[in-house]
mmCIF file of N, CA and C in Angstrom:
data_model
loop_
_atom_site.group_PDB
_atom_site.id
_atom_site.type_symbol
_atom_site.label_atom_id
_atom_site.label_comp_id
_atom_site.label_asym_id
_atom_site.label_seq_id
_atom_site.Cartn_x
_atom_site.Cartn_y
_atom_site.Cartn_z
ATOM 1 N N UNK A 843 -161.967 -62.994 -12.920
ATOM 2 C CA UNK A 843 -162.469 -62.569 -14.218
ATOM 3 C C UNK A 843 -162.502 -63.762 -15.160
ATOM 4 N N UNK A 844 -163.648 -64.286 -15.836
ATOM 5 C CA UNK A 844 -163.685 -65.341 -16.808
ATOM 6 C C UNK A 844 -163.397 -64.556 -18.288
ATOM 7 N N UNK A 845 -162.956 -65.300 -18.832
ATOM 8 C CA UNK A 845 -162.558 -65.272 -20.126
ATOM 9 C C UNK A 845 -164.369 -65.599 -21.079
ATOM 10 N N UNK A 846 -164.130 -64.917 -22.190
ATOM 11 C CA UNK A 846 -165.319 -64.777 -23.020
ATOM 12 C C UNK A 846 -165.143 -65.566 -24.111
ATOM 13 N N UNK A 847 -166.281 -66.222 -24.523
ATOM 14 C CA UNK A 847 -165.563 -66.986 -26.124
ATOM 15 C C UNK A 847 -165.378 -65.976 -26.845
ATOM 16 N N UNK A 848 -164.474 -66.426 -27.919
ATOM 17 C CA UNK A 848 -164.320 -65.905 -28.850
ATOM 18 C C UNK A 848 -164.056 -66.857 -30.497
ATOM 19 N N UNK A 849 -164.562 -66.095 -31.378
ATOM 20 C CA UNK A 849 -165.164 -66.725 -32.682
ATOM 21 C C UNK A 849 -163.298 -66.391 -33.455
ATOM 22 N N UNK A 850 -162.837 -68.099 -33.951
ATOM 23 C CA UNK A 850 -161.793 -67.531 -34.931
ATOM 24 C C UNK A 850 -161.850 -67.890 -35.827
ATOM 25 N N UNK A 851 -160.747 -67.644 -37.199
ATOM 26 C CA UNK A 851 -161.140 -67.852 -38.400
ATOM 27 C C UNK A 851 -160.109 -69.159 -38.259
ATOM 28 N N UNK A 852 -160.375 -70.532 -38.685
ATOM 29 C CA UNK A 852 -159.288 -71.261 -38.881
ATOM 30 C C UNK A 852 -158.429 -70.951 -40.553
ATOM 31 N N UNK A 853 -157.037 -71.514 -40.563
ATOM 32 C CA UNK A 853 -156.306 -70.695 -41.310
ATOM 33 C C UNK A 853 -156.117 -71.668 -42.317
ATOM 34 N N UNK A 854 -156.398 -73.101 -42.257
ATOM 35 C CA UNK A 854 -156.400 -73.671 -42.915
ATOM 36 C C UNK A 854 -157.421 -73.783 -44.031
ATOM 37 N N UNK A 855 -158.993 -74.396 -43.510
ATOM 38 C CA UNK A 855 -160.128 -74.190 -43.737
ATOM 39 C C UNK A 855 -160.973 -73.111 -44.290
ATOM 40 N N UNK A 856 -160.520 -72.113 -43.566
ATOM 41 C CA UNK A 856 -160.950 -70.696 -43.443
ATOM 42 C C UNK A 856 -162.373 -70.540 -42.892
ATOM 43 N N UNK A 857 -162.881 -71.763 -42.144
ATOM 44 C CA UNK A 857 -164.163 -71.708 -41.234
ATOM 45 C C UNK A 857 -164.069 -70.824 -40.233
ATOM 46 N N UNK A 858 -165.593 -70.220 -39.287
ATOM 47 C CA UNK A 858 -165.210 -69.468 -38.064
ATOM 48 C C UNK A 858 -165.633 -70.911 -37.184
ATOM 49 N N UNK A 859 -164.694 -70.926 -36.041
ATOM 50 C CA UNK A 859 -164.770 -71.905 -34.738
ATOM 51 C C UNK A 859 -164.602 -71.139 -33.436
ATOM 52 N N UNK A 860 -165.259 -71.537 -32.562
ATOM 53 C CA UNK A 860 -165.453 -71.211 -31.249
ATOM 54 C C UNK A 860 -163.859 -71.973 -30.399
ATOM 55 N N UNK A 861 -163.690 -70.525 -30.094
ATOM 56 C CA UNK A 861 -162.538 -70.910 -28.579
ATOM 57 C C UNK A 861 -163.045 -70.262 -27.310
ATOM 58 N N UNK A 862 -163.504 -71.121 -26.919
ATOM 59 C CA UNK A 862 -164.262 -71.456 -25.189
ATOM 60 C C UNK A 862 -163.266 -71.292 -24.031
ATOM 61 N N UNK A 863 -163.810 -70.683 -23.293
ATOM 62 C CA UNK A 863 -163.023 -69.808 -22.105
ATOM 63 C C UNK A 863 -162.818 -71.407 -21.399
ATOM 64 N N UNK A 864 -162.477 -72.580 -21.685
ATOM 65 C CA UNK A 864 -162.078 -73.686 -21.423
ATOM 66 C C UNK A 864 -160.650 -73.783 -21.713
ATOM 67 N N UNK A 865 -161.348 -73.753 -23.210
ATOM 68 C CA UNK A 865 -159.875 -73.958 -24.060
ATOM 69 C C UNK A 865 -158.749 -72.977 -23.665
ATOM 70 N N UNK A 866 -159.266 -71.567 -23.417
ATOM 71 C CA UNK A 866 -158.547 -70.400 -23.208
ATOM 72 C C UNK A 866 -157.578 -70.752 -21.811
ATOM 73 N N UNK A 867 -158.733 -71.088 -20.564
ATOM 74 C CA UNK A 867 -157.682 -71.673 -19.700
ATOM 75 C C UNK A 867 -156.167 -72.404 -19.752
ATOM 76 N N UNK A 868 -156.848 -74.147 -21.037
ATOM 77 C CA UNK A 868 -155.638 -74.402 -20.933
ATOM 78 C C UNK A 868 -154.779 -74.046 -21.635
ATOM 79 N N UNK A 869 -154.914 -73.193 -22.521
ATOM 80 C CA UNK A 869 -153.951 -72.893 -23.634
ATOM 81 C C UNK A 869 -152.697 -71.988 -22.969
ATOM 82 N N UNK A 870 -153.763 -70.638 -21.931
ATOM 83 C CA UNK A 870 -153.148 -69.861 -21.185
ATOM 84 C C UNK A 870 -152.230 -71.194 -20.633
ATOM 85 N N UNK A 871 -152.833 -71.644 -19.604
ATOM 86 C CA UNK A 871 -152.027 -72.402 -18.110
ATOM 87 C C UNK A 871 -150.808 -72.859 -18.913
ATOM 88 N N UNK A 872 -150.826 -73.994 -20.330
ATOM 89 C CA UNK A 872 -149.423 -74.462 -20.999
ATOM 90 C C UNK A 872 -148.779 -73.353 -21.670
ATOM 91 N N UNK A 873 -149.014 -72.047 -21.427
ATOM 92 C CA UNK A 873 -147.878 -71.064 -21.952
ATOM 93 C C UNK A 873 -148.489 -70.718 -23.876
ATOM 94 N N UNK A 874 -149.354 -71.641 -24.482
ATOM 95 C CA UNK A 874 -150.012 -71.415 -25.684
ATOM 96 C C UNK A 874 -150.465 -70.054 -26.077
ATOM 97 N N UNK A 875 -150.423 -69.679 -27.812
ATOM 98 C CA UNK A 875 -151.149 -68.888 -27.914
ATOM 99 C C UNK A 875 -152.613 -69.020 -28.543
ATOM 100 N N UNK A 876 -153.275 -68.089 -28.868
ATOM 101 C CA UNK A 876 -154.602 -69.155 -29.438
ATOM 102 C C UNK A 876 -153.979 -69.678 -30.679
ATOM 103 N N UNK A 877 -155.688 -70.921 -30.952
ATOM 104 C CA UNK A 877 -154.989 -71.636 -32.055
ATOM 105 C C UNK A 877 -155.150 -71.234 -33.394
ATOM 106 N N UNK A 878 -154.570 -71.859 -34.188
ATOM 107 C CA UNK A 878 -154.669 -71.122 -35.827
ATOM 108 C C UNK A 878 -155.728 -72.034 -36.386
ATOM 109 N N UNK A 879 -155.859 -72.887 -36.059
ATOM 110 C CA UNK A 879 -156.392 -74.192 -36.637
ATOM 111 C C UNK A 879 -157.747 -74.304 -36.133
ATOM 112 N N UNK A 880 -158.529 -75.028 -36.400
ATOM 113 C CA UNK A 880 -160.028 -75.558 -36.229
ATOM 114 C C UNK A 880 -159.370 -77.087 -35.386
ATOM 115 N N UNK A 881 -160.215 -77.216 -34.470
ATOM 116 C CA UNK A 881 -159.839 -78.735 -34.131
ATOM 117 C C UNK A 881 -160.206 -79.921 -35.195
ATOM 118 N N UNK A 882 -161.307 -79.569 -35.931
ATOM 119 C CA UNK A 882 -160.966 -80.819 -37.203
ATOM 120 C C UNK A 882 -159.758 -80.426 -37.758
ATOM 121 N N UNK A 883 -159.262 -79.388 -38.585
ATOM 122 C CA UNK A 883 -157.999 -79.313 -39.137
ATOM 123 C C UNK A 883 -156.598 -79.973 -38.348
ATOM 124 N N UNK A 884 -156.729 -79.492 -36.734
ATOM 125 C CA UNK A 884 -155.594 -79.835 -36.310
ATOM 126 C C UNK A 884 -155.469 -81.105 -35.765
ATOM 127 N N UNK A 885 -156.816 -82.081 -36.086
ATOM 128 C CA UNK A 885 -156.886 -83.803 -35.951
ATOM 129 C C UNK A 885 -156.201 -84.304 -36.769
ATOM 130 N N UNK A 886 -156.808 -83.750 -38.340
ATOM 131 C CA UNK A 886 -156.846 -84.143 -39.413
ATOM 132 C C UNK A 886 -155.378 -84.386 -39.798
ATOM 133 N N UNK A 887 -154.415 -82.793 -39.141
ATOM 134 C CA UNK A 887 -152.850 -82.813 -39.314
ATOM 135 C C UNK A 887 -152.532 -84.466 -38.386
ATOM 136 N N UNK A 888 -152.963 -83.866 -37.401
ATOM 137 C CA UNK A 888 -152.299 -85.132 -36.388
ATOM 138 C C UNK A 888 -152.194 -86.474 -36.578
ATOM 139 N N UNK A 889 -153.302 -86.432 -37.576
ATOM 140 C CA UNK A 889 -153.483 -88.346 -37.651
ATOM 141 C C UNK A 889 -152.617 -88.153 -39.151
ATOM 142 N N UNK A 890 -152.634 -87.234 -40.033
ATOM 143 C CA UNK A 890 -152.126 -87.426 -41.474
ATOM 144 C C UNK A 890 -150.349 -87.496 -41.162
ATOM 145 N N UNK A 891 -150.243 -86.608 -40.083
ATOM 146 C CA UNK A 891 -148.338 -87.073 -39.605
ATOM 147 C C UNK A 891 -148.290 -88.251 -38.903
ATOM 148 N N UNK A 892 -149.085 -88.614 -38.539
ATOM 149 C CA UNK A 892 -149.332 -90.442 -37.906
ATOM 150 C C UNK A 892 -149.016 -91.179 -38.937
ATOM 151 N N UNK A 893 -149.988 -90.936 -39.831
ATOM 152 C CA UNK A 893 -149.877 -92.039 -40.788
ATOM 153 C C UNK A 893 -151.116 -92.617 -40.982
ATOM 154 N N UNK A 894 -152.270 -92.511 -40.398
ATOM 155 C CA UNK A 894 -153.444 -93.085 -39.823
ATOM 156 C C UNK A 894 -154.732 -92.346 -40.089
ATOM 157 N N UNK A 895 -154.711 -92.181 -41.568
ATOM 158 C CA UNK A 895 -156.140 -91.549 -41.791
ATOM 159 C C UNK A 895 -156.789 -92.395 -43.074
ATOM 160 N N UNK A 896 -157.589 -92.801 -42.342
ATOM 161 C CA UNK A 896 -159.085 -93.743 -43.140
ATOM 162 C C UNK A 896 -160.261 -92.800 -43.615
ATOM 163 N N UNK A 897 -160.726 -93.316 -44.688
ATOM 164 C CA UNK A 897 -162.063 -92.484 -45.126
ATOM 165 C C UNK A 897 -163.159 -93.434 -44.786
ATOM 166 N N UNK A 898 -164.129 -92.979 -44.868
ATOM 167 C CA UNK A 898 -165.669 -93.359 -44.644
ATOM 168 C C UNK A 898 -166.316 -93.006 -44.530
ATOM 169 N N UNK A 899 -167.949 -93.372 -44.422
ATOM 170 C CA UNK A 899 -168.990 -92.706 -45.173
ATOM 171 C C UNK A 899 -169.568 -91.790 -44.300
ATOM 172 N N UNK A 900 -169.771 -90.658 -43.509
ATOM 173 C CA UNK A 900 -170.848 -90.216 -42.518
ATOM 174 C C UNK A 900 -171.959 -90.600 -42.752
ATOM 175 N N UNK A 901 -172.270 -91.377 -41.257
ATOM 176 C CA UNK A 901 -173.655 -91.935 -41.388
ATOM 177 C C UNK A 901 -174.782 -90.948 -41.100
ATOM 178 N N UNK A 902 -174.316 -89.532 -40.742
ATOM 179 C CA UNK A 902 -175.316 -88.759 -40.803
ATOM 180 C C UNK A 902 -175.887 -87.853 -41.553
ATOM 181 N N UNK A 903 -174.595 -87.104 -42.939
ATOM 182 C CA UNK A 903 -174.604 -86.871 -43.655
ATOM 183 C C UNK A 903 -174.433 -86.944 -45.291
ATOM 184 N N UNK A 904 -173.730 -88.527 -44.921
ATOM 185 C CA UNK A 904 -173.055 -89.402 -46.217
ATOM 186 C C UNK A 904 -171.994 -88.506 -47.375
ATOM 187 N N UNK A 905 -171.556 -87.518 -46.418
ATOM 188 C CA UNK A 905 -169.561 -86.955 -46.841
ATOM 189 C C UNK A 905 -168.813 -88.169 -46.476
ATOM 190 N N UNK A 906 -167.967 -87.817 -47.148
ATOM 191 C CA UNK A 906 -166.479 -88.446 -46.890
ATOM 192 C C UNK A 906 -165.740 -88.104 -44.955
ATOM 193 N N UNK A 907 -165.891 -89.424 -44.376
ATOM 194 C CA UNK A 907 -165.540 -88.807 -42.952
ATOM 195 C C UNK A 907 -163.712 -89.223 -42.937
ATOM 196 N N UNK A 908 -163.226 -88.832 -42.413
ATOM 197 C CA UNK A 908 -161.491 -89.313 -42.208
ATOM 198 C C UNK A 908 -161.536 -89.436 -40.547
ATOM 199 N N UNK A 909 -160.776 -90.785 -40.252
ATOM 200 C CA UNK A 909 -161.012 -91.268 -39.122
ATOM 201 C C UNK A 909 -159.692 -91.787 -38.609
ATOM 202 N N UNK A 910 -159.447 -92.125 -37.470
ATOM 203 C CA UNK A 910 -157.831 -92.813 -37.557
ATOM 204 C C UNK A 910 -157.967 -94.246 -37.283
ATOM 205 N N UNK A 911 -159.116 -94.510 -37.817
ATOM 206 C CA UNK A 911 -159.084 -96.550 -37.368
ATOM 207 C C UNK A 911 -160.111 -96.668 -38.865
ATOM 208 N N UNK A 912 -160.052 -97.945 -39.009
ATOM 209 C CA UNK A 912 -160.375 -98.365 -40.160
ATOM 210 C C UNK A 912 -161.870 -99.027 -40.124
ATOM 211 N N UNK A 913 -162.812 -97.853 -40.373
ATOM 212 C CA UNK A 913 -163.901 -98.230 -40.039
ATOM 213 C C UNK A 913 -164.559 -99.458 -40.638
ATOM 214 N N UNK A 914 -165.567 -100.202 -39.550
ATOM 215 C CA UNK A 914 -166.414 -101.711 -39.901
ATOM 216 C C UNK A 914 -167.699 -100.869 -41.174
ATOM 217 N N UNK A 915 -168.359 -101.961 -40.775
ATOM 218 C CA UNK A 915 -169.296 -101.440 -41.147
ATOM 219 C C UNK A 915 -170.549 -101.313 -39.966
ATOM 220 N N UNK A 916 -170.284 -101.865 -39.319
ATOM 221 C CA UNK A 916 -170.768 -101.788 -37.468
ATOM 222 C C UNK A 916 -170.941 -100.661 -37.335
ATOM 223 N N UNK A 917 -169.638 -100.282 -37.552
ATOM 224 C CA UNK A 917 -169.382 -98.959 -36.797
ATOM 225 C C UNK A 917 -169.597 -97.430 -37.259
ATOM 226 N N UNK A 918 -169.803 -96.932 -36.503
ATOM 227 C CA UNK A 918 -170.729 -95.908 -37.419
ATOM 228 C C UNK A 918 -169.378 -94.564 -37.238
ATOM 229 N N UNK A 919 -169.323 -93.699 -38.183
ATOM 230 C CA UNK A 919 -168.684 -92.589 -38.115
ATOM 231 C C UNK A 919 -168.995 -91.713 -38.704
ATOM 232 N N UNK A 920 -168.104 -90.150 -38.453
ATOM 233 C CA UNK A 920 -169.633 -88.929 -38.819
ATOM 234 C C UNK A 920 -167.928 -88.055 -39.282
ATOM 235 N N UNK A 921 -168.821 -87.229 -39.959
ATOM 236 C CA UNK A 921 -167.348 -86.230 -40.897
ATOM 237 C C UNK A 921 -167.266 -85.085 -39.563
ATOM 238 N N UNK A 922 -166.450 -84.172 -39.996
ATOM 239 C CA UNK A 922 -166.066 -83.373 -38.740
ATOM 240 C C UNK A 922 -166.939 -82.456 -38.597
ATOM 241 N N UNK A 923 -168.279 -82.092 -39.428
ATOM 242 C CA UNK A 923 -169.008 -81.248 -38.888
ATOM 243 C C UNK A 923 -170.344 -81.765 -38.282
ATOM 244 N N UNK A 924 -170.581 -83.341 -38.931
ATOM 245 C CA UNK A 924 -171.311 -83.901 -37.834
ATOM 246 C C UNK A 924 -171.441 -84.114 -36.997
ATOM 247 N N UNK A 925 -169.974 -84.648 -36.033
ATOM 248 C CA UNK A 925 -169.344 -85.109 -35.335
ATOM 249 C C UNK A 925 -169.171 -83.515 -34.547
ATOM 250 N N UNK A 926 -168.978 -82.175 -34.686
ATOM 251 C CA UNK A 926 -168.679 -81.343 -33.937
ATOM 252 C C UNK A 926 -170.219 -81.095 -33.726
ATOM 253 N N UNK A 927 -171.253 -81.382 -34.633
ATOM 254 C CA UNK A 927 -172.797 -81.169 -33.411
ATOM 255 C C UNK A 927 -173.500 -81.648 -32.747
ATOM 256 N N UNK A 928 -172.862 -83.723 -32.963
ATOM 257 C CA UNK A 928 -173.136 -84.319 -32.018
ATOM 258 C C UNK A 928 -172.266 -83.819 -30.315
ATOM 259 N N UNK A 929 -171.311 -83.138 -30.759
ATOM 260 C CA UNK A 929 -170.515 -82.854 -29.282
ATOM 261 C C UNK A 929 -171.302 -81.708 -28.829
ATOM 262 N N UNK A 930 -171.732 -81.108 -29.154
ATOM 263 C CA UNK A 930 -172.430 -79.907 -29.077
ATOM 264 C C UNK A 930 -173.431 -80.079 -28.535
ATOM 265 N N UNK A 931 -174.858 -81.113 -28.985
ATOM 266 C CA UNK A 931 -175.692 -81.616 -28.383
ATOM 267 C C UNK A 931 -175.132 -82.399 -27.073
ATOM 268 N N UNK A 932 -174.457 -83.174 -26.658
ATOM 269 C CA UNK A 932 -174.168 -83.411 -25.770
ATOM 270 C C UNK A 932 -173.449 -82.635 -24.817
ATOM 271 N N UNK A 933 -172.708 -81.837 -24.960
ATOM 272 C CA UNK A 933 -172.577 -80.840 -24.352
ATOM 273 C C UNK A 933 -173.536 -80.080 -23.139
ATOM 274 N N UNK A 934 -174.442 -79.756 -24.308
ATOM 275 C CA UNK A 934 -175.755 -79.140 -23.841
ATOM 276 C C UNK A 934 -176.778 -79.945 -23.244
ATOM 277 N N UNK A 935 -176.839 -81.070 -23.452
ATOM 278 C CA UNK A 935 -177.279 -82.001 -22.523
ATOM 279 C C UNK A 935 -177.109 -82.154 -20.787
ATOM 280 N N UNK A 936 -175.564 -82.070 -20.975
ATOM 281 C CA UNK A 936 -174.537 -81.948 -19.830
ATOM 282 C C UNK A 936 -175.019 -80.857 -18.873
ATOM 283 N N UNK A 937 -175.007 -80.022 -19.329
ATOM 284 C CA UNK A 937 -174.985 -78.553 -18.934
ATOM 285 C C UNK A 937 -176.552 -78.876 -18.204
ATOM 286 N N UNK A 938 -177.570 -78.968 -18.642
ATOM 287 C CA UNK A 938 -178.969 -79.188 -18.409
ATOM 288 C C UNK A 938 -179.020 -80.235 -17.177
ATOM 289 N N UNK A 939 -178.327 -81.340 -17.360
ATOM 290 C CA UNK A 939 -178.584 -82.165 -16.432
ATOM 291 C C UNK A 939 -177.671 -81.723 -14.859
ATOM 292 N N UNK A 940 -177.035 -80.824 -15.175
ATOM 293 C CA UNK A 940 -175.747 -80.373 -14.288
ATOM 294 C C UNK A 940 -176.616 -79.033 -13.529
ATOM 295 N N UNK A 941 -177.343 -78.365 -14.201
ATOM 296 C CA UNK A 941 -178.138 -77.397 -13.657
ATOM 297 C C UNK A 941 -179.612 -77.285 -12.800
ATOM 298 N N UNK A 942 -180.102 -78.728 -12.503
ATOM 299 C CA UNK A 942 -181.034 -79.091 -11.979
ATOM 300 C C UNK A 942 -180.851 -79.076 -10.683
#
């Protein structure tokens, strides 16, 4: 039996985010329950208890992006909702080239 996505509210944010019968696996397999958090929120914690959060410009939307390295100007970086539809597009890329 596969597991179904399911849409949650993050508790921080209060956005809806997708938990993917991926995620569900491993959360199940390490004993987890689902998460409360959005994965930008629970980066955002991770690098802010690091110590290691930089701002900069999204080059795709020009928000404020938070990053954990100190961006060039080379280097390009995207805020967390850019950055979650570039994964998305690639994703789906994946999937396409995997189904041929």
């Amino acid at each position: 039996m596969t597991a179904e996505e399911k849409i949650l509210k993050c508790r921080q944010c209060g956005r809806d985010f997708l938990f993917t019968p991926e995620e569900q696996a491993f959360y199940s397999k390490h004993g987890y329950g689902s998460p409360r958090r959005c994965k930008d929120c629970r980066r955002a914690a991770r690098l802010q208890k690091a110590g290691r959060v930089y701002s900069g410009v999204c080059a795709a939307c020009g928000k404020e992006a938070r990053v954990a390295f100190p961006p060039a100007k080379e280097t390009l970086v995207y805020c967390g909702d850019c950055w979650a539809q570039i994964a998305a597009e690639r994703r789906s890329m994946r999937k396409r080239r995997g189904s041929r």
